[in-house]
XYZ file of N, CA and C in Angstrom:
771
model
N 43.482 61.801 -83.595
C 43.034 61.047 -82.414
C 44.206 60.408 -81.683
N 44.032 60.136 -80.375
C 45.099 59.503 -79.592
C 45.219 58.035 -79.944
N 46.254 57.434 -79.395
C 46.327 55.988 -79.498
C 45.183 55.356 -78.704
N 44.913 54.105 -78.968
C 43.739 53.452 -78.420
C 44.086 52.591 -77.192
N 43.216 52.577 -76.226
C 43.296 51.617 -75.110
C 42.388 50.446 -75.447
N 42.978 49.254 -75.418
C 42.211 48.056 -75.781
C 41.877 47.251 -74.524
N 40.625 46.957 -74.353
C 40.162 46.180 -73.192
C 39.394 44.972 -73.712
N 39.873 43.780 -73.338
C 39.181 42.552 -73.736
C 38.484 41.958 -72.510
N 37.202 41.780 -72.581
C 36.435 41.243 -71.449
C 35.519 40.136 -71.946
N 35.119 39.309 -71.009
C 34.151 38.246 -71.296
C 32.841 38.582 -70.612
N 31.796 38.269 -71.272
C 30.501 38.335 -70.599
C 30.420 37.201 -69.577
N 29.488 37.322 -68.655
C 29.351 36.306 -67.604
C 28.975 34.958 -68.207
N 29.306 33.911 -67.463
C 28.933 32.560 -67.883
C 27.422 32.441 -67.985
N 26.996 31.515 -68.777
C 25.566 31.321 -68.991
C 24.895 30.855 -67.702
N 23.775 31.444 -67.390
C 23.016 31.060 -66.201
C 22.491 29.643 -66.358
N 22.647 28.808 -65.345
C 22.120 27.434 -65.456
C 20.620 27.454 -65.725
N 20.185 26.528 -66.558
C 18.757 26.460 -66.875
C 17.946 26.069 -65.656
N 18.540 25.228 -64.787
C 17.872 24.783 -63.563
C 18.929 24.173 -62.654
N 18.527 23.829 -61.449
C 19.511 23.291 -60.498
C 19.958 21.888 -60.860
N 19.167 21.166 -61.647
C 19.549 19.806 -62.022
C 20.868 19.789 -62.780
N 21.151 20.876 -63.513
C 22.402 20.947 -64.268
C 23.605 21.224 -63.372
N 23.356 21.713 -62.169
C 24.453 22.152 -61.309
C 24.905 21.093 -60.307
N 24.092 20.082 -60.068
C 24.456 19.055 -59.107
C 23.259 18.215 -58.712
N 23.476 17.357 -57.718
C 22.452 16.389 -57.307
C 22.230 16.459 -55.800
N 20.970 16.561 -55.412
C 20.613 16.531 -53.992
C 20.462 15.087 -53.544
N 21.078 14.732 -52.417
C 20.837 13.444 -51.766
C 20.139 13.727 -50.447
N 18.860 13.356 -50.376
C 18.119 13.588 -49.139
C 18.506 12.588 -48.054
N 19.010 11.436 -48.448
C 19.363 10.420 -47.450
C 20.611 10.806 -46.664
N 21.619 11.360 -47.358
C 22.807 11.789 -46.594
C 22.895 13.309 -46.466
N 21.814 14.006 -46.871
C 21.665 15.446 -46.655
C 22.845 16.221 -47.228
N 23.082 15.994 -48.508
C 24.218 16.636 -49.167
C 23.860 17.011 -50.601
N 24.704 17.867 -51.179
C 24.579 18.281 -52.576
C 25.909 18.005 -53.255
N 25.886 17.171 -54.284
C 27.084 16.861 -55.051
C 27.146 17.808 -56.249
N 28.156 18.668 -56.270
C 28.265 19.692 -57.303
C 28.778 19.112 -58.615
N 28.174 19.538 -59.700
C 28.746 19.274 -61.016
C 30.008 20.111 -61.160
N 31.027 19.574 -61.821
C 32.289 20.312 -61.990
C 32.033 21.699 -62.565
N 32.661 22.690 -61.944
C 32.564 24.053 -62.445
C 31.472 24.880 -61.815
N 30.706 24.292 -60.888
C 29.626 25.028 -60.241
C 29.943 25.227 -58.760
N 29.271 26.201 -58.164
C 29.452 26.479 -56.739
C 28.107 26.835 -56.128
N 28.014 26.678 -54.804
C 26.756 26.856 -54.089
C 26.982 27.717 -52.853
N 25.965 28.510 -52.497
C 26.070 29.416 -51.359
C 24.727 29.500 -50.651
N 24.792 29.842 -49.365
C 23.563 30.104 -48.623
C 23.093 31.541 -48.807
N 23.923 32.378 -49.438
C 23.568 33.779 -49.688
C 23.695 34.070 -51.172
N 22.808 34.873 -51.673
C 22.797 35.203 -53.099
C 23.737 36.367 -53.381
N 24.057 36.565 -54.638
C 24.834 37.726 -55.055
C 24.086 39.000 -54.637
N 24.763 40.068 -54.258
C 26.209 40.275 -54.439
C 27.077 39.778 -53.299
N 26.487 39.067 -52.306
C 27.292 38.563 -51.183
C 27.393 37.043 -51.265
N 27.486 36.517 -52.469
C 27.624 35.075 -52.679
C 28.915 34.601 -52.009
N 28.806 33.617 -51.127
C 29.968 33.060 -50.420
C 29.971 31.557 -50.616
N 30.831 31.094 -51.506
C 30.803 29.692 -51.906
C 31.118 28.775 -50.727
N 30.293 27.749 -50.551
C 30.549 26.728 -49.541
C 31.627 25.783 -50.051
N 32.506 25.362 -49.141
C 33.616 24.501 -49.547
C 33.209 23.035 -49.493
N 33.252 22.338 -50.628
C 32.831 20.936 -50.641
C 33.880 20.013 -50.032
N 33.429 18.891 -49.525
C 34.295 17.801 -49.081
C 33.983 16.598 -49.952
N 34.993 16.128 -50.666
C 34.796 15.045 -51.631
C 33.683 15.377 -52.619
N 33.648 16.646 -53.007
C 32.677 17.068 -54.001
C 31.287 17.327 -53.472
N 31.085 17.212 -52.148
C 29.762 17.380 -51.570
C 29.753 18.503 -50.540
N 28.601 19.162 -50.438
C 28.389 20.122 -49.355
C 27.172 19.669 -48.557
N 27.199 19.929 -47.248
C 26.093 19.538 -46.383
C 24.917 20.494 -46.561
N 23.715 19.941 -46.534
C 22.497 20.723 -46.691
C 21.677 20.741 -45.412
N 20.879 21.783 -45.269
C 19.950 21.896 -44.154
C 18.530 21.951 -44.688
N 17.599 21.227 -44.062
C 16.203 21.299 -44.509
C 15.639 22.709 -44.361
N 14.564 22.966 -45.119
C 13.836 24.224 -45.027
C 14.752 25.431 -45.255
N 15.656 25.301 -46.206
C 16.651 26.340 -46.500
C 16.719 26.561 -48.010
N 16.967 27.810 -48.415
C 17.169 28.123 -49.824
C 18.657 28.348 -50.083
N 19.175 27.679 -51.091
C 20.564 27.833 -51.515
C 20.590 28.451 -52.907
N 21.775 28.956 -53.278
C 21.952 29.603 -54.577
C 23.142 28.964 -55.275
N 22.919 28.572 -56.525
C 23.928 27.845 -57.281
C 24.234 28.613 -58.566
N 25.510 28.601 -58.956
C 25.902 29.304 -60.184
C 27.112 28.630 -60.802
N 27.338 28.975 -62.064
C 28.573 28.594 -62.739
C 29.685 29.460 -62.184
N 30.753 28.836 -61.697
C 31.828 29.591 -61.058
C 32.625 30.382 -62.083
N 33.199 31.479 -61.623
C 34.086 32.270 -62.482
C 35.356 31.476 -62.781
N 35.975 31.790 -63.901
C 37.266 31.191 -64.249
C 38.304 32.292 -64.431
N 39.558 31.915 -64.318
C 40.643 32.902 -64.470
C 41.278 32.864 -65.847
N 41.303 31.698 -66.458
C 41.890 31.573 -67.804
C 40.945 30.768 -68.684
N 40.143 31.416 -69.474
C 39.988 32.876 -69.584
C 39.214 33.446 -68.397
N 39.237 34.757 -68.243
C 38.632 35.434 -67.095
C 37.139 35.644 -67.323
N 36.386 34.556 -67.192
C 34.943 34.614 -67.390
C 34.261 34.798 -66.033
N 33.469 35.850 -65.871
C 32.778 36.044 -64.593
C 31.770 34.926 -64.312
N 31.446 34.782 -63.041
C 30.443 33.797 -62.645
C 29.094 34.145 -63.265
N 28.282 33.115 -63.415
C 26.941 33.328 -63.957
C 26.027 33.907 -62.900
N 24.836 34.268 -63.323
C 23.778 34.560 -62.361
C 23.393 33.266 -61.647
N 22.720 33.387 -60.526
C 22.390 32.215 -59.718
C 21.006 31.670 -60.056
N 20.812 30.416 -59.723
C 19.486 29.818 -59.661
C 19.282 29.336 -58.227
N 18.063 29.386 -57.751
C 17.809 29.042 -56.355
C 17.399 27.578 -56.205
N 17.761 27.027 -55.061
C 17.418 25.654 -54.706
C 16.782 25.700 -53.324
N 15.462 25.532 -53.262
C 14.746 25.593 -51.995
C 14.404 24.193 -51.540
N 14.850 23.841 -50.340
C 14.677 22.494 -49.813
C 13.496 22.437 -48.852
N 12.798 21.295 -48.813
C 11.629 21.172 -47.929
C 12.035 21.014 -46.465
N 11.093 21.260 -45.581
C 11.297 20.979 -44.154
C 11.267 19.477 -43.923
N 11.732 19.069 -42.769
C 11.658 17.650 -42.413
C 10.207 17.233 -42.200
N 9.891 15.970 -42.462
C 8.544 15.486 -42.126
C 8.349 15.436 -40.608
N 7.115 15.249 -40.212
C 6.780 15.221 -38.789
C 7.455 14.040 -38.092
N 8.010 14.300 -36.929
C 8.675 13.264 -36.140
C 7.648 12.249 -35.633
N 7.950 10.944 -35.685
C 7.022 9.946 -35.125
C 6.681 10.273 -33.669
N 5.407 10.160 -33.326
C 4.956 10.547 -31.992
C 5.359 9.560 -30.909
N 5.506 8.278 -31.285
C 5.730 7.243 -30.272
C 7.097 6.594 -30.418
N 7.629 6.157 -29.299
C 8.848 5.356 -29.315
C 8.535 3.999 -29.953
N 9.533 3.309 -30.477
C 9.293 1.968 -31.033
C 8.675 1.041 -29.990
N 7.869 0.089 -30.467
C 7.194 -0.865 -29.575
C 7.963 -2.181 -29.552
N 8.269 -2.661 -28.358
C 9.015 -3.907 -28.208
C 8.127 -5.101 -28.529
N 8.641 -6.011 -29.346
C 7.966 -7.279 -29.634
C 8.513 -8.371 -28.730
N 9.834 -8.524 -28.706
C 10.469 -9.540 -27.867
C 11.951 -9.235 -27.755
N 12.599 -9.950 -26.832
C 14.040 -9.804 -26.655
C 14.617 -11.113 -26.155
N 15.904 -11.323 -26.427
C 16.657 -12.445 -25.881
C 17.926 -11.877 -25.267
N 18.917 -12.745 -25.063
C 20.184 -12.248 -24.533
C 21.032 -11.559 -25.592
N 20.678 -11.722 -26.880
C 21.480 -11.078 -27.932
C 20.658 -10.479 -29.068
N 19.339 -10.407 -28.907
C 18.500 -9.776 -29.928
C 17.431 -8.909 -29.279
N 17.016 -7.900 -30.032
C 15.855 -7.080 -29.677
C 15.016 -6.954 -30.939
N 13.713 -7.226 -30.827
C 12.798 -7.133 -31.962
C 11.735 -6.092 -31.641
N 11.538 -5.135 -32.569
C 10.521 -4.104 -32.392
C 9.562 -4.137 -33.580
N 8.392 -3.553 -33.377
C 7.405 -3.435 -34.449
C 7.879 -2.414 -35.477
N 7.747 -2.762 -36.758
C 8.150 -1.853 -37.840
C 6.911 -1.218 -38.455
N 6.966 0.086 -38.651
C 5.899 0.828 -39.321
C 6.397 1.215 -40.707
N 5.546 1.023 -41.702
C 5.935 1.314 -43.079
C 6.348 2.780 -43.229
N 7.469 2.993 -43.921
C 7.960 4.346 -44.145
C 8.892 4.850 -43.069
N 9.107 4.035 -42.023
C 10.016 4.421 -40.950
C 11.218 3.472 -40.914
N 12.296 3.941 -40.269
C 13.491 3.136 -40.079
C 13.924 3.245 -38.633
N 14.772 2.290 -38.200
C 15.017 2.094 -36.773
C 16.512 1.947 -36.506
N 16.940 2.475 -35.356
C 18.360 2.415 -34.986
C 18.499 2.049 -33.520
N 19.542 1.264 -33.230
C 19.843 0.893 -31.840
C 21.213 1.421 -31.429
N 21.858 2.189 -32.327
C 23.187 2.736 -32.033
C 23.226 4.245 -32.240
N 22.143 4.901 -31.793
C 22.052 6.362 -31.811
C 22.168 6.939 -33.219
N 21.625 6.217 -34.188
C 21.573 6.743 -35.540
C 22.773 6.453 -36.407
N 23.739 5.691 -35.902
C 24.900 5.346 -36.738
C 24.482 4.422 -37.881
N 23.539 3.534 -37.606
C 23.023 2.611 -38.616
C 21.507 2.534 -38.477
N 20.828 2.406 -39.624
C 19.372 2.356 -39.640
C 18.903 1.105 -40.358
N 17.843 0.473 -39.833
C 17.257 -0.713 -40.439
C 15.782 -0.471 -40.732
N 15.301 -1.085 -41.820
C 13.874 -1.073 -42.113
C 13.307 -2.455 -41.824
N 11.988 -2.550 -41.762
C 11.364 -3.774 -41.293
C 11.150 -4.821 -42.363
N 10.974 -6.054 -41.892
C 10.557 -7.188 -42.712
C 9.389 -7.860 -42.007
N 8.281 -8.020 -42.736
C 7.078 -8.629 -42.151
C 6.647 -7.910 -40.878
N 6.761 -6.596 -40.889
C 6.272 -5.807 -39.765
C 7.157 -5.798 -38.541
N 8.409 -6.275 -38.678
C 9.306 -6.310 -37.528
C 10.711 -5.887 -37.945
N 11.459 -5.373 -36.974
C 12.885 -5.085 -37.151
C 13.645 -5.851 -36.070
N 14.651 -6.608 -36.489
C 15.434 -7.409 -35.551
C 16.846 -6.854 -35.454
N 17.258 -6.519 -34.250
C 18.642 -6.131 -33.963
C 19.324 -7.341 -33.332
N 20.374 -7.827 -33.954
C 21.043 -9.042 -33.474
C 22.495 -8.753 -33.142
N 23.164 -9.763 -32.578
C 24.566 -9.610 -32.206
C 24.772 -8.688 -31.025
N 23.773 -8.577 -30.158
C 23.859 -7.673 -29.012
C 24.541 -8.359 -27.827
N 24.813 -7.580 -26.801
C 25.481 -8.072 -25.594
C 24.436 -8.420 -24.536
N 24.621 -9.552 -23.867
C 23.662 -9.959 -22.843
C 23.673 -9.004 -21.653
N 22.473 -8.823 -21.076
C 22.285 -7.972 -19.896
C 22.815 -6.557 -20.121
N 22.560 -6.014 -21.312
C 23.043 -4.689 -21.689
C 21.851 -3.787 -22.009
N 21.890 -2.541 -21.526
C 20.826 -1.582 -21.808
C 21.029 -0.965 -23.195
N 19.941 -0.871 -23.954
C 19.968 -0.273 -25.286
C 18.820 0.721 -25.423
N 18.971 1.654 -26.375
C 17.912 2.599 -26.721
C 17.614 2.457 -28.203
N 16.346 2.237 -28.520
C 15.927 2.084 -29.919
C 15.105 3.310 -30.304
N 15.477 3.928 -31.434
C 14.762 5.100 -31.925
C 14.246 4.824 -33.334
N 13.293 5.634 -33.767
C 12.776 5.510 -35.128
C 12.627 6.900 -35.725
N 12.551 6.942 -37.047
C 12.301 8.186 -37.761
C 11.639 7.858 -39.091
N 10.987 8.850 -39.686
C 10.499 8.708 -41.056
C 11.717 8.714 -41.965
N 11.848 7.703 -42.809
C 13.048 7.586 -43.626
C 13.024 8.579 -44.781
N 14.223 8.939 -45.234
C 14.366 9.853 -46.365
C 13.903 9.179 -47.651
N 13.453 10.013 -48.597
C 13.073 9.535 -49.915
C 13.875 10.314 -50.960
N 13.541 10.136 -52.226
C 14.229 10.865 -53.288
C 13.857 12.344 -53.303
N 12.828 12.707 -52.549
C 12.392 14.109 -52.574
C 12.159 14.698 -51.186
N 12.542 13.984 -50.140
C 12.293 14.473 -48.779
C 13.363 13.966 -47.822
N 13.685 14.821 -46.845
C 14.630 14.443 -45.810
C 13.995 13.450 -44.833
N 14.838 12.800 -44.049
C 14.346 12.023 -42.913
C 13.853 12.968 -41.835
N 12.935 12.475 -41.009
C 12.465 13.277 -39.879
C 13.498 13.252 -38.759
N 13.248 14.038 -37.745
C 14.024 13.910 -36.509
C 13.662 12.577 -35.845
N 14.504 12.126 -34.946
C 14.279 10.836 -34.288
C 13.222 10.943 -33.194
N 12.536 9.828 -32.989
C 11.497 9.752 -31.969
C 12.113 9.664 -30.571
N 11.230 9.653 -29.588
C 11.655 9.270 -28.244
C 12.165 7.831 -28.293
N 13.039 7.479 -27.361
C 13.690 6.167 -27.392
C 12.918 5.130 -26.583
N 12.930 3.904 -27.086
C 12.523 2.738 -26.309
C 13.747 2.246 -25.549
N 13.659 2.198 -24.236
C 14.751 1.677 -23.416
C 14.506 0.199 -23.150
N 15.481 -0.629 -23.471
C 15.319 -2.078 -23.315
C 16.656 -2.677 -22.909
N 16.605 -3.648 -22.004
C 17.803 -4.353 -21.557
C 17.715 -5.802 -21.999
N 18.740 -6.286 -22.686
C 18.746 -7.686 -23.114
C 18.770 -8.604 -21.891
N 18.308 -9.830 -22.115
C 18.272 -10.801 -21.024
C 19.666 -11.338 -20.716
N 19.820 -11.881 -19.526
C 21.059 -12.575 -19.210
C 21.079 -13.911 -19.950
N 22.265 -14.371 -20.278
C 22.406 -15.625 -21.020
C 22.086 -16.820 -20.127
N 22.007 -17.998 -20.758
C 21.627 -19.218 -20.050
C 22.551 -19.493 -18.863
N 21.938 -19.748 -17.715
C 22.704 -20.111 -16.517
C 23.000 -21.613 -16.535
N 23.713 -22.076 -15.516
C 24.015 -23.501 -15.417
C 22.736 -24.320 -15.254
N 22.788 -25.565 -15.674
C 21.633 -26.447 -15.569
C 21.322 -26.749 -14.102
N 20.049 -27.003 -13.784
C 19.716 -27.424 -12.419
C 20.442 -28.726 -12.068
N 20.675 -28.908 -10.791
C 21.386 -30.117 -10.345
C 20.389 -31.245 -10.131
N 19.728 -31.659 -11.204
C 18.770 -32.762 -11.138
C 19.400 -34.001 -11.755
N 19.376 -35.126 -11.006
C 19.947 -36.378 -11.489
C 18.941 -37.499 -11.300
N 19.272 -38.677 -11.793
C 18.374 -39.826 -11.683
C 18.077 -40.171 -10.230
N 19.010 -39.881 -9.348
C 18.790 -40.204 -7.932
C 17.716 -39.320 -7.303
N 17.372 -38.199 -7.977
C 16.337 -37.297 -7.463
C 14.946 -37.652 -7.986
N 14.842 -38.712 -8.797
C 13.602 -39.039 -9.491
C 12.893 -40.203 -8.805
N 11.573 -40.116 -8.691
C 10.750 -41.214 -8.186
C 10.113 -41.924 -9.373
N 10.297 -43.268 -9.422
C 9.858 -44.044 -10.586
C 8.901 -45.142 -10.151
N 7.807 -45.271 -10.879
C 6.940 -46.449 -10.750
C 6.817 -47.056 -12.142
N 5.948 -48.080 -12.252
C 5.807 -48.722 -13.559
C 5.109 -47.832 -14.581
N 4.364 -46.796 -14.108
C 3.651 -45.950 -15.071
C 3.798 -44.450 -14.818
N 4.649 -44.057 -13.842
C 4.868 -42.626 -13.599
C 6.345 -42.353 -13.347
N 6.722 -41.122 -13.679
C 8.041 -40.600 -13.327
C 7.824 -39.234 -12.702
N 8.351 -39.069 -11.490
C 8.196 -37.793 -10.784
C 9.566 -37.146 -10.647
N 9.737 -35.997 -11.308
C 10.995 -35.259 -11.265
C 10.980 -34.294 -10.096
N 12.155 -33.843 -9.633
C 12.181 -32.892 -8.517
C 11.447 -31.596 -8.898
N 10.603 -31.120 -7.974
C 9.787 -29.943 -8.284
C 10.433 -28.662 -7.783
N 10.346 -27.630 -8.624
C 10.722 -26.270 -8.238
C 9.852 -25.343 -9.075
N 9.304 -24.307 -8.464
C 8.396 -23.410 -9.193
C 9.083 -22.695 -10.350
N 10.409 -22.601 -10.313
C 11.131 -21.922 -11.398
C 11.523 -22.876 -12.528
N 11.252 -24.174 -12.354
C 11.670 -25.164 -13.347
C 10.586 -25.376 -14.419
N 11.014 -25.902 -15.545
C 10.103 -26.467 -16.527
C 10.666 -27.800 -16.997
N 9.760 -28.631 -17.550
C 10.091 -30.029 -17.753
C 9.707 -30.464 -19.166
N 10.452 -31.448 -19.661
C 10.181 -31.987 -20.991
C 10.439 -33.492 -20.988
N 9.606 -34.222 -21.697
C 9.812 -35.655 -21.863
C 9.896 -35.993 -23.345
N 10.956 -36.712 -23.711
C 11.130 -37.246 -25.069
C 10.911 -36.177 -26.141
N 11.548 -35.011 -25.939
C 11.524 -33.906 -26.920
C 10.134 -33.336 -27.153
N 9.224 -33.535 -26.193
C 7.876 -32.965 -26.316
C 7.854 -31.509 -25.908
N 6.667 -31.004 -25.620
C 6.508 -29.617 -25.218
C 7.048 -29.403 -23.796
N 7.647 -28.238 -23.586
C 8.062 -27.873 -22.237
C 6.819 -27.518 -21.435
N 6.807 -27.907 -20.143
C 5.678 -27.605 -19.277
C 6.189 -27.197 -17.901
N 5.427 -26.326 -17.257
C 5.849 -25.839 -15.943
C 4.625 -25.631 -15.069
N 4.873 -25.532 -13.773
C 3.790 -25.344 -12.817
C 3.633 -26.559 -11.926
N 2.842 -26.385 -10.890
C 2.643 -27.457 -9.914
C 2.048 -28.685 -10.586
N 2.646 -29.831 -10.341
C 2.181 -31.085 -10.907
C 2.760 -31.404 -12.273
N 3.397 -30.418 -12.918
C 3.940 -30.648 -14.258
C 5.258 -31.411 -14.234
N 5.756 -31.666 -13.024
C 6.963 -32.485 -12.881
C 6.633 -33.979 -12.837
N 5.340 -34.296 -12.903
C 4.900 -35.697 -12.836
C 4.412 -36.132 -14.216
N 5.006 -37.186 -14.744
C 4.617 -37.732 -16.047
C 3.959 -39.086 -15.790
N 2.676 -39.182 -16.118
C 1.890 -40.377 -15.775
C 1.425 -41.104 -17.036
N 0.797 -42.265 -16.786
C 0.238 -43.090 -17.866
C 1.317 -43.577 -18.837
N 2.458 -43.920 -18.254
C 3.560 -44.430 -19.062
C 3.500 -45.954 -19.119
N 4.198 -46.518 -20.073
C 4.288 -47.976 -20.166
C 5.389 -48.490 -19.250
N 5.197 -49.660 -18.672
C 6.240 -50.234 -17.810
C 7.506 -50.545 -18.613
N 8.617 -50.520 -17.905
C 9.910 -50.938 -18.458
C 10.212 -50.268 -19.801
N 9.921 -48.965 -19.864
C 10.122 -48.217 -21.109
C 11.091 -47.070 -20.855
N 12.015 -46.886 -21.791
C 13.014 -45.819 -21.643
C 12.426 -44.467 -22.054
N 12.747 -43.459 -21.258
C 12.347 -42.075 -21.563
C 13.515 -41.151 -21.243
N 13.559 -40.027 -21.969
C 14.559 -38.994 -21.697
C 13.837 -37.736 -21.227
N 14.203 -37.302 -20.025
C 13.604 -36.108 -19.443
C 14.641 -34.987 -19.383
N 14.140 -33.749 -19.531
C 15.008 -32.581 -19.388
C 14.377 -31.611 -18.397
N 15.252 -31.000 -17.617
C 14.818 -30.016 -16.619
C 15.673 -28.762 -16.802
N 15.023 -27.616 -16.758
C 15.763 -26.351 -16.841
C 15.002 -25.269 -16.085
N 15.710 -24.197 -15.723
C 15.057 -23.017 -15.156
C 14.402 -22.275 -16.313
N 13.115 -21.981 -16.195
C 12.382 -21.405 -17.314
C 12.771 -19.944 -17.560
N 12.476 -19.527 -18.759
C 12.775 -18.156 -19.173
C 11.931 -17.159 -18.394
N 12.526 -15.991 -18.101
C 11.815 -14.908 -17.419
C 11.928 -13.634 -18.253
N 11.407 -12.551 -17.731
C 11.491 -11.268 -18.417
C 12.932 -10.764 -18.502
N 13.804 -11.261 -17.636
C 15.166 -10.748 -17.592
C 16.236 -11.792 -17.899
N 15.851 -13.058 -18.028
C 16.852 -14.113 -18.217
C 16.366 -15.156 -19.208
N 17.298 -15.679 -19.988
C 17.012 -16.788 -20.883
C 16.861 -18.069 -20.072
N 16.205 -19.102 -20.643
C 16.158 -20.378 -19.918
C 17.559 -20.906 -19.673
N 17.711 -21.618 -18.566
C 19.037 -22.149 -18.231
C 19.406 -23.294 -19.169
N 20.629 -23.739 -19.061
C 21.003 -24.984 -19.716
C 20.182 -26.135 -19.116
N 20.160 -27.252 -19.793
C 19.262 -28.341 -19.423
C 19.993 -29.461 -18.685
N 19.333 -29.994 -17.696
C 19.773 -31.245 -17.081
C 19.025 -32.373 -17.770
N 19.754 -33.366 -18.271
C 19.145 -34.472 -19.015
C 19.221 -35.750 -18.193
N 18.084 -36.410 -18.066
C 18.002 -37.660 -17.293
C 17.330 -38.709 -18.169
N 18.049 -39.803 -18.431
C 17.483 -40.896 -19.207
C 17.300 -42.087 -18.280
N 16.087 -42.662 -18.289
C 15.800 -43.771 -17.360
C 14.669 -44.640 -17.897
N 14.416 -45.730 -17.171
C 13.331 -46.648 -17.524
C 12.257 -46.588 -16.447
N 11.029 -46.729 -16.840
C 9.973 -46.952 -15.854
C 10.158 -48.363 -15.263
N 9.523 -48.571 -14.127
C 9.702 -49.849 -13.424
C 9.016 -51.004 -14.170
N 9.481 -52.215 -13.870
C 8.823 -53.405 -14.423
C 7.410 -53.520 -13.846
N 6.513 -54.025 -14.660
C 5.152 -54.244 -14.167
C 5.155 -55.357 -13.129
N 4.277 -55.215 -12.148
C 4.169 -56.257 -11.108
C 3.663 -57.552 -11.713
N 4.219 -58.650 -11.270
C 3.805 -59.975 -11.764
C 2.498 -60.386 -11.110
């Protein structure tokens, strides 16, 4: 017989029992973190084309099937294993309605929160969930237009939905200067104080409730020779915060002898 040709080969690596052994799916950041020594592809063998991870992760797409296997090694020269499939669900249904505005100021926007959804005011860069049925966006710029969107939030087994239509909202302008109301503009008797009237003003006496409207600038049934502190400001509107306050401290007149 001739001399012998010796060939040493390895059988393929063991097929993973399931995808859990090969890595971890994160539905919140839509990625797959590979376990060391494994690789993933959108195409199965024999045209398996390994996706290149970034920081150990590869990006995933909903409603897609991927194929994962133990990668081949060179030393020793062990061929890659057979693949196991990883089929991902489609996204949930997109919310039908834009977020509903609750209130706004010059630096906040508050919208209604629906359970299971999350909300963004910066085009999806950051997402917030609700507390007590509301989501508050703070630290905003006065008189600035914003768009608020919502989506069904991701879970441990499902992707987030696509974003809803946007709620367009403009923050209010900040407080303007106080009205030019002074003690010289006030009419005083022993039991009434009449402040200067303007339909845009509202009035307060001694830290009580603010009041506005015709006749609300008149405070009656007061005691003679008694000190009171009044405040006047331009009332809040749909587009502007209440102005700063003009404060007037004075006494009612002495009672007639």
